[in-house]
């Protein structure tokens, strides 16, 4: 299977020589095309830093990150902007929708920036809206939508460009349990039927149980890896809870 993402011996330091924080300490892993991978770890373990480095928002101190054959640690700012537009889709905990634009316009923006024709944009938005069941909110503004609808609009924006890799940062963090389940079922379907490759950071075991492989990090290092294999989601959830407990979580499955 072809790797879409290859993280190679990365380290990330913050601060100066009198006050250094090693946020990532020699992490390497690969994500193959079509995988759905979760990243878990206690607060302060380096999850956000890792995701920020992969999403080109932050730079690594050493090491390489290869996405779809491009070493993003070597790209300069203009090439990096283009790379981000073409290869990556982002889903954030707090949706990051533009308040002054409708759902339709929020989704269209990613395609307008790429210079696509409005007829093509319209076709793509209608298809993705039907898929994510947000057709009825396309003309609404974010303040007129529920949290679950906002996150499905944000997901539409992330996948409408057909990116190589979708990066999700605590995507269910601001959702009630029903909306979270609905969103995760969509992720599952996207991954299974459209072969979307997803890398998702979460501290929530229920959310993580929808992934097929979990990487656990602690103190900036890879600590453990769980593969779902033929386990049901519930069985996988129980295994995740065991590792979370080992890592220092509690019974509420929150780190
Ligand atoms: P997590 O997302 O798992 O909570 P982070 O990636 O946010 O962890 O943080 C990892 C470590 O790096 C922590 O010790 C944190 O305090 C430190 N850190 C994160 N961002 C910065 C920054 N901009 N400057 C200095 N230290 C930082």
Coordinates of N, CA, C and O and ligand atoms in Angstrom, one line a residue, residues 14-15 21-24 41-50 58 201 217, ligand 1:
X14 N 10.7 23.9 21.5 CA 10.2 25.3 21.6 C 11.1 26.1 22.6 O 11.8 25.4 23.4
X15 N 11.2 27.4 22.5 CA 11.9 28.2 23.4 C 13.4 28.4 22.9 O 13.7 28.2 21.8
X21 N 11.7 23.5 25.6 CA 10.7 22.4 25.7 C 10.8 21.5 24.5 O 10.7 21.9 23.4
X22 N 10.9 20.2 24.8 CA 11.0 19.2 23.7 C 9.6 18.7 23.5 O 9.1 17.8 24.2
X23 N 8.8 19.3 22.6 CA 7.4 18.9 22.4 C 7.3 17.6 21.6 O 6.4 16.8 21.9
X24 N 8.2 17.3 20.7 CA 8.2 16.0 20.0 C 9.6 15.5 20.0 O 10.6 16.2 19.7
X41 N -3.3 10.9 23.3 CA -2.3 11.2 24.3 C -2.7 12.1 25.3 O -3.7 12.9 25.0
X42 N -2.1 12.1 26.5 CA -2.5 13.0 27.6 C -2.3 14.5 27.1 O -1.5 14.8 26.2
X43 N -2.9 15.4 27.8 CA -2.7 16.8 27.6 C -1.2 17.1 27.7 O -0.5 16.7 28.6
X44 N -0.7 17.9 26.8 CA 0.7 18.3 26.8 C 1.7 17.2 26.2 O 2.9 17.4 26.3
X45 N 1.1 16.2 25.7 CA 2.0 15.1 25.1 C 2.5 15.4 23.7 O 3.4 14.7 23.3
X46 N 2.0 16.4 23.1 CA 2.6 16.8 21.8 C 1.6 16.6 20.6 O 2.0 16.8 19.5
X47 N 0.4 16.3 20.9 CA -0.6 16.0 19.8 C -0.8 17.2 18.8 O -0.7 17.0 17.6
X48 N -1.0 18.3 19.4 CA -1.3 19.5 18.6 C 0.0 19.9 17.8 O -0.1 20.2 16.7
X49 N 1.1 19.8 18.5 CA 2.3 20.2 17.8 C 2.6 19.2 16.6 O 2.9 19.7 15.5
X50 N 2.3 17.9 16.9 CA 2.5 17.0 15.8 C 1.5 17.3 14.6 O 2.0 17.4 13.4
X58 N 3.2 24.7 11.5 CA 4.4 24.8 12.3 C 5.6 24.1 11.6 O 5.3 23.2 10.8
X201 N -6.8 13.7 15.5 CA -6.3 13.8 16.9 C -7.6 13.9 17.8 O -8.5 14.6 17.6
X217 N 0.6 8.9 22.0 CA 1.9 9.5 22.3 C 1.9 10.0 23.8 O 0.9 10.3 24.3
Ligands
LIG1 P1 -1.2 18.4 23.4 O1 -1.8 18.9 22.1 O2 -1.0 16.9 23.5 O3 -1.9 18.9 24.6 P2 1.0 20.2 22.8 O4 1.5 19.8 21.4 O5 0.0 21.4 22.8 O6 0.3 19.0 23.5 O7 2.2 20.6 23.7 C1 3.4 19.8 23.8 C2 4.4 20.5 24.7 O8 4.9 21.6 24.0 C3 3.8 21.0 26.0 O9 4.8 20.8 27.0 C4 3.5 22.4 25.7 O10 3.6 23.2 26.9 C5 4.7 22.8 24.8 N1 4.3 23.8 23.8 C6 3.3 23.8 22.9 N2 3.3 24.9 22.1 C7 4.3 25.7 22.6 C8 4.8 27.0 22.2 N3 4.3 27.7 21.3 N4 5.8 27.5 23.0 C9 6.4 26.8 24.0 N5 6.0 25.5 24.4 C10 5.0 25.0 23.7

